[in-house]
PDB file of C-alpha atoms in Angstrom:
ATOM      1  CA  UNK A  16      10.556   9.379  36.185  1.00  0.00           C
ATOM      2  CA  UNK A  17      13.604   8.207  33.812  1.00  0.00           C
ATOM      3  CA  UNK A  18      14.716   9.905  30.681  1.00  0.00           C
ATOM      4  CA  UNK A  19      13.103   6.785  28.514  1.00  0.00           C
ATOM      5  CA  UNK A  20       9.568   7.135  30.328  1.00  0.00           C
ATOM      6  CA  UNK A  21       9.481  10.877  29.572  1.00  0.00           C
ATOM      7  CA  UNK A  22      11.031  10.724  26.558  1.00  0.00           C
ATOM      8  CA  UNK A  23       7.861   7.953  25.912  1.00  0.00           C
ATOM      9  CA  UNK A  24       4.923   9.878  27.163  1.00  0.00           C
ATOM     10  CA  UNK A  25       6.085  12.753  25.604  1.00  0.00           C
ATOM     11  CA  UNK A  26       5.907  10.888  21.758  1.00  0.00           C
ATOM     12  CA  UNK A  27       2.094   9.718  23.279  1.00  0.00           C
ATOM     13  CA  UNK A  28       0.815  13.019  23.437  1.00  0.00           C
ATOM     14  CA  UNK A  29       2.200  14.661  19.993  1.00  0.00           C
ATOM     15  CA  UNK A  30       0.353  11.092  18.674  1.00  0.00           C
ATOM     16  CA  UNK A  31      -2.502  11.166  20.127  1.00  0.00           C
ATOM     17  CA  UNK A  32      -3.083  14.934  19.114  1.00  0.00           C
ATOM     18  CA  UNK A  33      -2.512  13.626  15.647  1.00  0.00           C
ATOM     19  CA  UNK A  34      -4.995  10.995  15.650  1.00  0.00           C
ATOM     20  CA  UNK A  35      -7.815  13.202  17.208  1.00  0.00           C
ATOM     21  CA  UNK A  36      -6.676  16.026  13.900  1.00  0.00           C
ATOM     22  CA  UNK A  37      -6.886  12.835  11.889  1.00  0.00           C
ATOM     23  CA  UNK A  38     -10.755  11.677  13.466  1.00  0.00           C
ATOM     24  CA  UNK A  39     -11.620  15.755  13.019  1.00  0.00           C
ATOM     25  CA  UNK A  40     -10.712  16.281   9.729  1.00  0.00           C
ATOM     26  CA  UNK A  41     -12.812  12.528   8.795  1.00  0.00           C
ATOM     27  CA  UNK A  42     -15.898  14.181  10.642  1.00  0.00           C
ATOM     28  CA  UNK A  43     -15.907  17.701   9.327  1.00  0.00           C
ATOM     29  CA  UNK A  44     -15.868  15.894   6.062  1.00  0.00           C
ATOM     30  CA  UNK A  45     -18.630  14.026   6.702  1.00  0.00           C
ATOM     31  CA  UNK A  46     -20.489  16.971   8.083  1.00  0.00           C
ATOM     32  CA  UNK A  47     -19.916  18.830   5.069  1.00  0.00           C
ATOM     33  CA  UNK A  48     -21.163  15.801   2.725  1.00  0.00           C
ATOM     34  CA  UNK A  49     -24.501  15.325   5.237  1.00  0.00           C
ATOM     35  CA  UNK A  50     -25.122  19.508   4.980  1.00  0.00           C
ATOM     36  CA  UNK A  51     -24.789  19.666   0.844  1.00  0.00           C
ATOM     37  CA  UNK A  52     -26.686  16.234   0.445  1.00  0.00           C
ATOM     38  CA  UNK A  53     -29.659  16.939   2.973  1.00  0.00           C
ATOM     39  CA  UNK A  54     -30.183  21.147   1.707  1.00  0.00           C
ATOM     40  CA  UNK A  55     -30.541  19.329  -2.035  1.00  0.00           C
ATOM     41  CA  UNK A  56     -27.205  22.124  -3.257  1.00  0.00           C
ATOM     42  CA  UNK A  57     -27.029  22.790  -6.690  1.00  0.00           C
ATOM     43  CA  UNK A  58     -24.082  24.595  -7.142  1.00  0.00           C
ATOM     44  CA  UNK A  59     -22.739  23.539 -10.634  1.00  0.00           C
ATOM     45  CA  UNK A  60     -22.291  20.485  -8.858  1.00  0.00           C
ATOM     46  CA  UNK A  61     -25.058  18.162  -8.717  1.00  0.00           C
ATOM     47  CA  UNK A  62     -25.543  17.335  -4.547  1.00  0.00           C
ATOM     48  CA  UNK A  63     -29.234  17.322  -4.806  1.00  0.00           C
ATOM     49  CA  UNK A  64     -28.322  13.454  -6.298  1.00  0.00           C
ATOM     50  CA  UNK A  65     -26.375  12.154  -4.115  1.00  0.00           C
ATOM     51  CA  UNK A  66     -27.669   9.968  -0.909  1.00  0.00           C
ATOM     52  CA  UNK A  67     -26.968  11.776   2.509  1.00  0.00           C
ATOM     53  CA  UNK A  68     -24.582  10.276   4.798  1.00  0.00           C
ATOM     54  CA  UNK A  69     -27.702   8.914   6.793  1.00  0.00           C
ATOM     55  CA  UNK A  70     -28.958   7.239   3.946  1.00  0.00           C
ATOM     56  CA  UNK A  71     -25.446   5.254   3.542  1.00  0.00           C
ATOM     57  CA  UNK A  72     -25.174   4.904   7.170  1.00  0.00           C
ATOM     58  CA  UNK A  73     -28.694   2.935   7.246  1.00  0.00           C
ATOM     59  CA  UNK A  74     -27.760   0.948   3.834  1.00  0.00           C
ATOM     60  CA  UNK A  75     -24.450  -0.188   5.491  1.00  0.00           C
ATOM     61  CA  UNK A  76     -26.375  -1.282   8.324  1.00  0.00           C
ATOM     62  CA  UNK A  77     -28.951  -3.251   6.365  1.00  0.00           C
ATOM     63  CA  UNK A  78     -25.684  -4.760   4.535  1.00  0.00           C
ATOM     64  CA  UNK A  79     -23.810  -5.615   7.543  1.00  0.00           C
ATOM     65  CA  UNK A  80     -26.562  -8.007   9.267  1.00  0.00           C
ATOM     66  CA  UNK A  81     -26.640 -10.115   5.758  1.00  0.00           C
ATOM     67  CA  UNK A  82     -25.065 -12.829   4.725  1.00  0.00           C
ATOM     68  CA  UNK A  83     -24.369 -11.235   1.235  1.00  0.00           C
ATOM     69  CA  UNK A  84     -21.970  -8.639   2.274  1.00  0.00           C
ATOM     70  CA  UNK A  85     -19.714 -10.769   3.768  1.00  0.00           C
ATOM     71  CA  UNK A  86     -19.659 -13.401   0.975  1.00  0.00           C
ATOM     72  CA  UNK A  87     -18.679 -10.112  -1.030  1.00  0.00           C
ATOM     73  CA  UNK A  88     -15.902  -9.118   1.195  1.00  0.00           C
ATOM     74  CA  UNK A  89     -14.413 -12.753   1.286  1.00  0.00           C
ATOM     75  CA  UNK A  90     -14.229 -13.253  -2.499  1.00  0.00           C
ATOM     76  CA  UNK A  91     -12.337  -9.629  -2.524  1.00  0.00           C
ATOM     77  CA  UNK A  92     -10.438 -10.341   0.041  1.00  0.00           C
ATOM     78  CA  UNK A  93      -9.283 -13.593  -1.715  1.00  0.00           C
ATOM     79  CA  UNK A  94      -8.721 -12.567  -5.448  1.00  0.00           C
ATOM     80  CA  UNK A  95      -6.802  -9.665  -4.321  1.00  0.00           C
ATOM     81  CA  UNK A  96      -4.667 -12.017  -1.952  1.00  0.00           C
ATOM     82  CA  UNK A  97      -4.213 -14.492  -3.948  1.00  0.00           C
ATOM     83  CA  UNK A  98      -2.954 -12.128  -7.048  1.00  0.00           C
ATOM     84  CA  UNK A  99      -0.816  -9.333  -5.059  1.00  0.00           C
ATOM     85  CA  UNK A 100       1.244 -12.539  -3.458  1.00  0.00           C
ATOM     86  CA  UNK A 101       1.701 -14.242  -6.342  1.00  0.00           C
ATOM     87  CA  UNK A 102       2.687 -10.570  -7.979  1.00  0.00           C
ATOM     88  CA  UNK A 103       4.906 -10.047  -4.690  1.00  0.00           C
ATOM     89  CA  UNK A 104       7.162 -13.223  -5.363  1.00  0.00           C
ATOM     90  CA  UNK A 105       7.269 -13.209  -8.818  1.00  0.00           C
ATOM     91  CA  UNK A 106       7.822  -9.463  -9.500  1.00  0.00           C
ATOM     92  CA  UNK A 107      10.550  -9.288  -6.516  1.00  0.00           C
ATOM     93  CA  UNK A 108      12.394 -12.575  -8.604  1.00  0.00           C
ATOM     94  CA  UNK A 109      12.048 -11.349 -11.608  1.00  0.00           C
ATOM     95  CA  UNK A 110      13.560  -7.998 -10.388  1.00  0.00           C
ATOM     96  CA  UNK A 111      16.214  -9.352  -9.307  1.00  0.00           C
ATOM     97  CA  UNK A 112      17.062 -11.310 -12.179  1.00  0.00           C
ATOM     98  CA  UNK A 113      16.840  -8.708 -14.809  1.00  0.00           C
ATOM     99  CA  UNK A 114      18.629  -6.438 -12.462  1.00  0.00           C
ATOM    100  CA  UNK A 115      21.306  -8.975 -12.175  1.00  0.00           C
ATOM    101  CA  UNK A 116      21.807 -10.650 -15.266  1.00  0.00           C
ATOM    102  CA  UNK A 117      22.559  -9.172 -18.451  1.00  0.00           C
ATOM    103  CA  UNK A 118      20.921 -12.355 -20.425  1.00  0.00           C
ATOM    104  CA  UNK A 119      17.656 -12.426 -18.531  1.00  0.00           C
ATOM    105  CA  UNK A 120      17.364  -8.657 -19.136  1.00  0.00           C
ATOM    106  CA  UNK A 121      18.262  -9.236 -22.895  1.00  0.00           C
ATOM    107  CA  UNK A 122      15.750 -12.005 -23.305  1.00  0.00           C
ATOM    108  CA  UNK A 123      13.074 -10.357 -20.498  1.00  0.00           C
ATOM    109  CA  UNK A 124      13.445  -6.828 -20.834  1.00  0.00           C
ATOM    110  CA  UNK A 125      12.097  -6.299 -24.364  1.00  0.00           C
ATOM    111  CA  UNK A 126       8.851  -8.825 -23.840  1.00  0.00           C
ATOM    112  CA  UNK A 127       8.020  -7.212 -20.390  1.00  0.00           C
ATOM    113  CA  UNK A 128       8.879  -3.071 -21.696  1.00  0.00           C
ATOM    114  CA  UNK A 129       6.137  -3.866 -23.781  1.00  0.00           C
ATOM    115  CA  UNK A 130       3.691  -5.577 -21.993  1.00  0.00           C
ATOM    116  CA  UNK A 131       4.137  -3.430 -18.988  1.00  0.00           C
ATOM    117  CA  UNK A 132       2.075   0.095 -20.180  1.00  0.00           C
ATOM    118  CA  UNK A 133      -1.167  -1.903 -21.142  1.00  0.00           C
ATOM    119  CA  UNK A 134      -3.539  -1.343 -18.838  1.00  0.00           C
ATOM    120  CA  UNK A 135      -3.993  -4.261 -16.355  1.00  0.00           C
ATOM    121  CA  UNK A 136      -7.755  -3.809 -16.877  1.00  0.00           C
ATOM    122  CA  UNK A 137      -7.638  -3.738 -20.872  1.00  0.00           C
ATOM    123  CA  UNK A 138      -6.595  -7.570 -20.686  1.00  0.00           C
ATOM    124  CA  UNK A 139      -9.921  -8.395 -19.720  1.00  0.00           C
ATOM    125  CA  UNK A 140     -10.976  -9.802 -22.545  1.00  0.00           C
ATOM    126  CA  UNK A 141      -7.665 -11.676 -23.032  1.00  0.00           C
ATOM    127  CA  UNK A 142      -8.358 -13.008 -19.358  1.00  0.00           C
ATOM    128  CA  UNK A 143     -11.917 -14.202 -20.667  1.00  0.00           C
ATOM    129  CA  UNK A 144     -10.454 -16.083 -23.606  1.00  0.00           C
ATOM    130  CA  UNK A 145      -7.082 -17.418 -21.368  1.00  0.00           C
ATOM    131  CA  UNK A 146      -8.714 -19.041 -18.498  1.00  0.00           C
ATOM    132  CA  UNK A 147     -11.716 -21.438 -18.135  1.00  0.00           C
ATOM    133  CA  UNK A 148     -13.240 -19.223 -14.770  1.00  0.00           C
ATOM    134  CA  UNK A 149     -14.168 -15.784 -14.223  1.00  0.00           C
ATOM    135  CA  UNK A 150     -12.481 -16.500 -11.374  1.00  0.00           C
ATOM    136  CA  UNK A 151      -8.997 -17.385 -12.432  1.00  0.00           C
ATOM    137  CA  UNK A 152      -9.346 -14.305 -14.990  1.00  0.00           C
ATOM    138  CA  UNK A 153     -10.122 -12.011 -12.152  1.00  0.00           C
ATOM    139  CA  UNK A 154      -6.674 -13.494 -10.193  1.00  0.00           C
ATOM    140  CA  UNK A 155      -4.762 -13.088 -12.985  1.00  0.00           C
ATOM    141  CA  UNK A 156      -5.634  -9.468 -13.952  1.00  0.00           C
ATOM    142  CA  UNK A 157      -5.071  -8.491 -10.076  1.00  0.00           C
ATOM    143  CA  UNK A 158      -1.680 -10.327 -10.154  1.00  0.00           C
ATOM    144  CA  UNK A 159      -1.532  -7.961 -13.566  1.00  0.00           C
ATOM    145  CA  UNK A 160      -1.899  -4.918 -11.574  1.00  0.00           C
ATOM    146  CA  UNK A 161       0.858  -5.683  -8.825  1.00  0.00           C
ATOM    147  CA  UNK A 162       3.114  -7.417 -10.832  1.00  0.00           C
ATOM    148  CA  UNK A 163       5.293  -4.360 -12.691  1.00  0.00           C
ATOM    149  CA  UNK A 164       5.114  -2.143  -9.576  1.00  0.00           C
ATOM    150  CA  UNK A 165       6.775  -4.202  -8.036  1.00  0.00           C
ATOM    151  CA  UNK A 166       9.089  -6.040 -10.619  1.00  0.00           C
ATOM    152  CA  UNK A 167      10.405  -1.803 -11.860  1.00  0.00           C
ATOM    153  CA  UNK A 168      10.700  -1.208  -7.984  1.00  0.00           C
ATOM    154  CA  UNK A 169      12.771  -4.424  -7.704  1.00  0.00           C
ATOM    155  CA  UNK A 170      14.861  -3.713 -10.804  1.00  0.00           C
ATOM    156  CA  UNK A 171      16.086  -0.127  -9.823  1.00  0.00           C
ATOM    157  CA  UNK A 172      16.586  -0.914  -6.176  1.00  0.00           C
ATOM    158  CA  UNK A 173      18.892  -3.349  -6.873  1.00  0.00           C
ATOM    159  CA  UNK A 174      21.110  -1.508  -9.317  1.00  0.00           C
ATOM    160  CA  UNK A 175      21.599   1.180  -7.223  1.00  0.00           C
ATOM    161  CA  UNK A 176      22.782  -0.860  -4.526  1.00  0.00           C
ATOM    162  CA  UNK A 177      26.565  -0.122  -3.918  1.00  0.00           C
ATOM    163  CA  UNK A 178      28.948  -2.532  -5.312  1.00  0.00           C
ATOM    164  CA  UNK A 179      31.669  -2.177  -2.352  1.00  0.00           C
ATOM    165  CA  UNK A 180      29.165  -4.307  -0.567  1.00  0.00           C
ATOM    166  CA  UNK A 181      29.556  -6.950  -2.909  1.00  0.00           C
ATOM    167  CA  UNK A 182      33.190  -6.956  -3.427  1.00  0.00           C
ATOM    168  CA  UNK A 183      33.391  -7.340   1.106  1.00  0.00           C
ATOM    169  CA  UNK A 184      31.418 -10.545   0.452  1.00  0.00           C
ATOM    170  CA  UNK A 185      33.751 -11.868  -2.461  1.00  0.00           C
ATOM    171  CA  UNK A 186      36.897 -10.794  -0.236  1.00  0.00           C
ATOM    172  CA  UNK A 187      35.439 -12.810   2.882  1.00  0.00           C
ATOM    173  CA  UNK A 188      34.546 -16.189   0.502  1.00  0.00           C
ATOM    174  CA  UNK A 189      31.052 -15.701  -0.246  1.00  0.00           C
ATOM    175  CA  UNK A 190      29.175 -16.688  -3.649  1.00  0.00           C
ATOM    176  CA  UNK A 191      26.639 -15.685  -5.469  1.00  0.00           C
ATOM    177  CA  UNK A 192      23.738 -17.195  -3.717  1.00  0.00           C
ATOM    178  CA  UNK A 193      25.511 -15.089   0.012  1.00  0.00           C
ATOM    179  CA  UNK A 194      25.326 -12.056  -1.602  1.00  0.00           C
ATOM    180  CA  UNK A 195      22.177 -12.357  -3.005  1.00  0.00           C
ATOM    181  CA  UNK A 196      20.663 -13.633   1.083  1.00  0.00           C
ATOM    182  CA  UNK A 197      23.131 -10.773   2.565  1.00  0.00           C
ATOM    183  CA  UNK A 198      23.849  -7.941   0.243  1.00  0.00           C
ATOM    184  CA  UNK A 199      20.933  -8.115  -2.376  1.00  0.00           C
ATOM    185  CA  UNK A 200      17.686  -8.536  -0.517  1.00  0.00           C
ATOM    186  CA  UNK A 201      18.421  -6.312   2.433  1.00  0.00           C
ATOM    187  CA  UNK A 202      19.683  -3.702   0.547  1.00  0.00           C
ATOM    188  CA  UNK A 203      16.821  -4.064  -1.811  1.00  0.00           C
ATOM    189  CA  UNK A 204      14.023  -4.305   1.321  1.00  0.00           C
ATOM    190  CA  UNK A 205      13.084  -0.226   1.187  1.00  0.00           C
ATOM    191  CA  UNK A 206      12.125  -0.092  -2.504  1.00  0.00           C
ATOM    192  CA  UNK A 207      10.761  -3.416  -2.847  1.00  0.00           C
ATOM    193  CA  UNK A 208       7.829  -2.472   0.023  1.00  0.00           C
ATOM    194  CA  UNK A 209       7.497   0.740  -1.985  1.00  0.00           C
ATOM    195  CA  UNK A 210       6.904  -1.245  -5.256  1.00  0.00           C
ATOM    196  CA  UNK A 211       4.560  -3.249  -3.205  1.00  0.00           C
ATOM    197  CA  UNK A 212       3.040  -0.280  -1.396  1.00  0.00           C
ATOM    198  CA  UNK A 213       2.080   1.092  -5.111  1.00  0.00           C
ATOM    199  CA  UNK A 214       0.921  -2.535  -5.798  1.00  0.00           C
ATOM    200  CA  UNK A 215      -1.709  -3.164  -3.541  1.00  0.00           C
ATOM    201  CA  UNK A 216      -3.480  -0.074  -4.472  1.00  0.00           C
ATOM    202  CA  UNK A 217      -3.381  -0.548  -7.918  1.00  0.00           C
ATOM    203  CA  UNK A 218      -4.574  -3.759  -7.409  1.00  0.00           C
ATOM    204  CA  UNK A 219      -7.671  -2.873  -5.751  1.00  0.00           C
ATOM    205  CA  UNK A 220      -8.659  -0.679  -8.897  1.00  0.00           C
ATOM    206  CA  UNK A 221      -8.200  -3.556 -11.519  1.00  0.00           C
ATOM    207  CA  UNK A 222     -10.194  -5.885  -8.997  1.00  0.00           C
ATOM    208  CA  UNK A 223     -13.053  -3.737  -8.587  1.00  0.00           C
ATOM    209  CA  UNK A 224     -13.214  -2.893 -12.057  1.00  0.00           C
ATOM    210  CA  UNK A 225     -12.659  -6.794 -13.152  1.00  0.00           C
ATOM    211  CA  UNK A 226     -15.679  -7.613 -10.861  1.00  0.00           C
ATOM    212  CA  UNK A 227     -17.931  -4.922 -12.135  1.00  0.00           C
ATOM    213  CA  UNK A 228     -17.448  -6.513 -16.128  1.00  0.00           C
ATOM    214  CA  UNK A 229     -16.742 -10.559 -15.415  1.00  0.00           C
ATOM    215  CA  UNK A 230     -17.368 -11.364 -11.552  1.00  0.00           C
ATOM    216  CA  UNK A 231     -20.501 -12.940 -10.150  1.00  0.00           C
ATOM    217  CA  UNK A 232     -19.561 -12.095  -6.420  1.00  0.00           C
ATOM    218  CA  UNK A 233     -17.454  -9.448  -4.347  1.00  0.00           C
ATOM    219  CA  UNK A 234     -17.709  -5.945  -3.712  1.00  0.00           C
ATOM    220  CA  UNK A 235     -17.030  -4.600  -6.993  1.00  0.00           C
ATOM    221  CA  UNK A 236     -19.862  -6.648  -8.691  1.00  0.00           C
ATOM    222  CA  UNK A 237     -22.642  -5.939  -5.933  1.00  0.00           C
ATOM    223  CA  UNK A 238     -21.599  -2.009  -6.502  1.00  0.00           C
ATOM    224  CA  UNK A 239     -22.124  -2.199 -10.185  1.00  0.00           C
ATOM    225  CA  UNK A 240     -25.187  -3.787  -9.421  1.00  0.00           C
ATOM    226  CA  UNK A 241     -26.705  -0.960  -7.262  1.00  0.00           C
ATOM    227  CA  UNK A 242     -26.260   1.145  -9.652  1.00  0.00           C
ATOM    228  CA  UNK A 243     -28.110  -0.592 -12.312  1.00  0.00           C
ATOM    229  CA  UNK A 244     -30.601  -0.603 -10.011  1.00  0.00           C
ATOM    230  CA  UNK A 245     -30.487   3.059  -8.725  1.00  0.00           C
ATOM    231  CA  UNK A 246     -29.777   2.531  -5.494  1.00  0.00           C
ATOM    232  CA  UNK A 247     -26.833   4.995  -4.706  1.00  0.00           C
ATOM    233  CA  UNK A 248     -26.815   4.655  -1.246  1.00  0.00           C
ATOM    234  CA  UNK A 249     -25.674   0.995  -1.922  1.00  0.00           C
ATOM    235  CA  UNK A 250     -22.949   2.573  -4.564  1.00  0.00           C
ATOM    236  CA  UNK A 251     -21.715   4.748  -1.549  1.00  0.00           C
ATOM    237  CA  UNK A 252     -21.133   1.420   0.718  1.00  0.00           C
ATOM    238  CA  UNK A 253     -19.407  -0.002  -1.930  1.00  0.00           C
ATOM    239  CA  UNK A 254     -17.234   2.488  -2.310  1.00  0.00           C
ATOM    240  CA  UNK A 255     -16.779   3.252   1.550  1.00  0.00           C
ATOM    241  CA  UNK A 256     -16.054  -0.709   1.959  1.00  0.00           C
ATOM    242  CA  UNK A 257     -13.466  -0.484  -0.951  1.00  0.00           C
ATOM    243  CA  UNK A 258     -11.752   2.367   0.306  1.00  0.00           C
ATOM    244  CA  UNK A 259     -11.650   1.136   3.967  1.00  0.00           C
ATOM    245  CA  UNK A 260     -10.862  -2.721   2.209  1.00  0.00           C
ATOM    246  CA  UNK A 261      -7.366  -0.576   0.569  1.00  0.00           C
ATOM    247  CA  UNK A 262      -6.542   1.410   3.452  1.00  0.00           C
ATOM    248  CA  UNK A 263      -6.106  -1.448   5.569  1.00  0.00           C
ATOM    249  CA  UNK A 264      -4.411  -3.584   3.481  1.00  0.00           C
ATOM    250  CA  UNK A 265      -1.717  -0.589   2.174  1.00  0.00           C
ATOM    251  CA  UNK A 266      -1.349   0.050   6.125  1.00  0.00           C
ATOM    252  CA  UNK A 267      -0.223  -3.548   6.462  1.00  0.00           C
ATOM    253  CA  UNK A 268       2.324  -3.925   3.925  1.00  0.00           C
ATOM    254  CA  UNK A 269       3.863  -0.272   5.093  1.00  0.00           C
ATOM    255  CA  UNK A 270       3.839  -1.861   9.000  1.00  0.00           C
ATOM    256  CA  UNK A 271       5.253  -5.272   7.499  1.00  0.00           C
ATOM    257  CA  UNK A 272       7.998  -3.540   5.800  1.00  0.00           C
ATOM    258  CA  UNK A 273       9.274  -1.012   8.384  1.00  0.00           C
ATOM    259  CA  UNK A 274       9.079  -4.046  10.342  1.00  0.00           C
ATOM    260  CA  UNK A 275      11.714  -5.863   8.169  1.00  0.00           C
ATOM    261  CA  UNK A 276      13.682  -2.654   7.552  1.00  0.00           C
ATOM    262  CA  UNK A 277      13.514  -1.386  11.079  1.00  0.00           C
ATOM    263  CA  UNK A 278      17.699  -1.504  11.361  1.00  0.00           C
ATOM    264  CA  UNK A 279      17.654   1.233   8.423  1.00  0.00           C
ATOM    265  CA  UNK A 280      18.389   5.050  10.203  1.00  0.00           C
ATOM    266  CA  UNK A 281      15.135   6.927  10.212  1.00  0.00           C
ATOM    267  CA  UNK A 282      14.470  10.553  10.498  1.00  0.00           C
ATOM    268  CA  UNK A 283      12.043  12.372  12.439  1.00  0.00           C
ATOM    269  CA  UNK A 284      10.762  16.320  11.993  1.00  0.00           C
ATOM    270  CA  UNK A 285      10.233  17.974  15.489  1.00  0.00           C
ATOM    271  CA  UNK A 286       9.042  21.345  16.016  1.00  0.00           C
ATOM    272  CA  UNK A 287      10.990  23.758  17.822  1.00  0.00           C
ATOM    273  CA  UNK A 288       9.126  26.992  18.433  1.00  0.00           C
ATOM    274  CA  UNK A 289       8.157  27.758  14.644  1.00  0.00           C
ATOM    275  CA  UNK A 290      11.247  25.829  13.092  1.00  0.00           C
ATOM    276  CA  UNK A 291      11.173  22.616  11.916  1.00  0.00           C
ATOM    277  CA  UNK A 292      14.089  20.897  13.836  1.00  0.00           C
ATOM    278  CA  UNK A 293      15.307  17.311  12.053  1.00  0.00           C
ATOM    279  CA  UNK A 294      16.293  14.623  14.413  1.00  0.00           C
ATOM    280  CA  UNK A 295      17.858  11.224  13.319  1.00  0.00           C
ATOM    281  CA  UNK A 296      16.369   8.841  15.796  1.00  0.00           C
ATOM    282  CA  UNK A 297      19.734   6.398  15.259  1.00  0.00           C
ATOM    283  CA  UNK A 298      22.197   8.888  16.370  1.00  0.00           C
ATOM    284  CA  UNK A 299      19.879  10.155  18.939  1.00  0.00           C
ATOM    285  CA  UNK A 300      19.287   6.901  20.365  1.00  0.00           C
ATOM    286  CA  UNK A 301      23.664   6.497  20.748  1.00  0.00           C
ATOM    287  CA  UNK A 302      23.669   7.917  24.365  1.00  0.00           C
ATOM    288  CA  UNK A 303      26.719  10.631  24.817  1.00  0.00           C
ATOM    289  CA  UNK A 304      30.003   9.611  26.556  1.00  0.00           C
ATOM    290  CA  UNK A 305      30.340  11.435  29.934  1.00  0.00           C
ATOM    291  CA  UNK A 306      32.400  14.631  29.279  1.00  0.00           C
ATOM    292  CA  UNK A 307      34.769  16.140  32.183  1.00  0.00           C
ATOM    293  CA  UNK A 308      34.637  19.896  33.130  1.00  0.00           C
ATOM    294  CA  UNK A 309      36.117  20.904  30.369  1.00  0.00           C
ATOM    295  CA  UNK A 310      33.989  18.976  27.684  1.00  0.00           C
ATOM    296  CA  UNK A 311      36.601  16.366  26.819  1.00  0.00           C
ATOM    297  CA  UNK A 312      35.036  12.794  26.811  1.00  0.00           C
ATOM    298  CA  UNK A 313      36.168  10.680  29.190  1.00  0.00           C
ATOM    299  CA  UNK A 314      36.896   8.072  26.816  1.00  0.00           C
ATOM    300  CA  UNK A 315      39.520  10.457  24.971  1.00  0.00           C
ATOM    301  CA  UNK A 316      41.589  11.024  28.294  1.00  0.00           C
ATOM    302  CA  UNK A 317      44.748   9.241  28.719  1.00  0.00           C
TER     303      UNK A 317
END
């Protein structure tokens, strides 16, 4: 078997011991919520209320072979699309632009300092009065949401990019857009994805919540609705679909951007014995130069 191979298999098994500690800890979870829920514990906290994981298991059942769960899912799916992409292009521009320009930050900075600490979900009303749709107001207060993440995220990732960088692009002819495709964005990529990592999720909250006070479809209004109408175990799928709903979509912005930062050195924590031993994958992956008998590379012999 060759050194890759091994070296393969033996990152499977480490993984897949991971995963099975991952699907454990998910069950003993759910064990623990089906004991306290079905023995009616009253223990300062109130379990005696809540719906036993059998009772959401049959309600998300029920849900999943109608037609009105999945018209909820694709109107989430949508609004929260629709506004984190629009928040993902705008807040990454206007990043860069305040980052980069001292009269865009003097004309930007003040207006969006003070917009930015209002809650996304306290312009509500101002979405209800601004656009002529529920719909449109519910876009625009997800967009909301994402936008500063991402546009503070931006904004400090490019200023602490180094300036010898630039100043190799001016020496070999390049202008200002060059150095904005070469040196700017690229060096920017790592905290732009976290900006939009902390964006998605905080877009998911503000969605919900604007469905629950103005929507007339999606998962956030049909969980507001079971619990006007005391059905908890409808509440729980609700919150089990939003919470799956954000998981997958934060996984897929962290996969898309260590796919377009996957040149970037990355370190790895391997256990030796008891100690924690770190490894830097790059440098690993640089295979040693033959050495002679007396450990002096062959490449150094003359």
């Amino acid at each position: 078997m060759s050194g890759k191979a091994r070296a393969s298999r033996g990152r499977g098994v480490p993984r897949l011991g991971r995963y099975a500690l991952r699907a454990a800890s998910l069950a003993v979870a759910l064990g623990v919520w089906q004991l306290l829920t079905s023995l009616d514990i009253d223990l300062w906290l109130r379990f005696s209320q809540f719906p036993t994981v059998a009772d959401v298991a049959r309600t998300f059942a029920d849900r999943l072979s109608g037609p009105d769960y999945w018209t909820d899912l694709t109107d989430s799916l949508t609004r929260i699309l629709t506004g984190f992409l629009l928040a993902a292009v705008l807040g990454v521009a206007a990043g860069v632009l305040v980052a980069r320009s001292r009269l865009a930050e003097d004309l930007l900075g003040p207006i969006l300092e003070v917009v930015r600490p209002i809650p996304a979900i306290a312009l509500v009303p101002v979405a209800i009065l601004l656009f002529p749709s529920n719909e449109q107001g519910i876009v625009f207060i997800t967009f909301t949401a994402a936008f500063f993440p991402v546009l503070v995220s931006t904004r400090h990732a490019v200023r602490a990019l180094t300036p010898g960088w630039e100043e190799a692009v001016l020496t070999m002819g390049g202008g200002r857009w060059r150095i904005l495709a070469s040196v700017v964005l690229p060096g920017a990529l790592p905290g732009i994805f976290g900006g939009l990592s902390v964006g998605i999720g905080v877009s998911w909250i503000c969605v919900i919540s604007a469905e629950m006070i103005s929507g007339q479809y999606g998962v956030g209004y049909r969980t507001w609705q079971d619990y006007t109408v005391v059905n908890y175990a409808g509440v729980f799928v609700g919150m089990v679909t939003i919470g799956v709903l954000g998981w997958l979509t934060s996984t897929a912005v962290e996969l898309l951007g260590r796919r377009l930062t996957r040149w970037l050195p990355r370190t790895s924590y391997v256990a030796v014995g008891r100690a924690p031993r770190r490894v830097n994958r790059a440098a690993a992956a640089v295979p040693a130069s033959p050495t002679t008998q007396e450990g002096v590379p062959h490449d150094q012999l003359v």
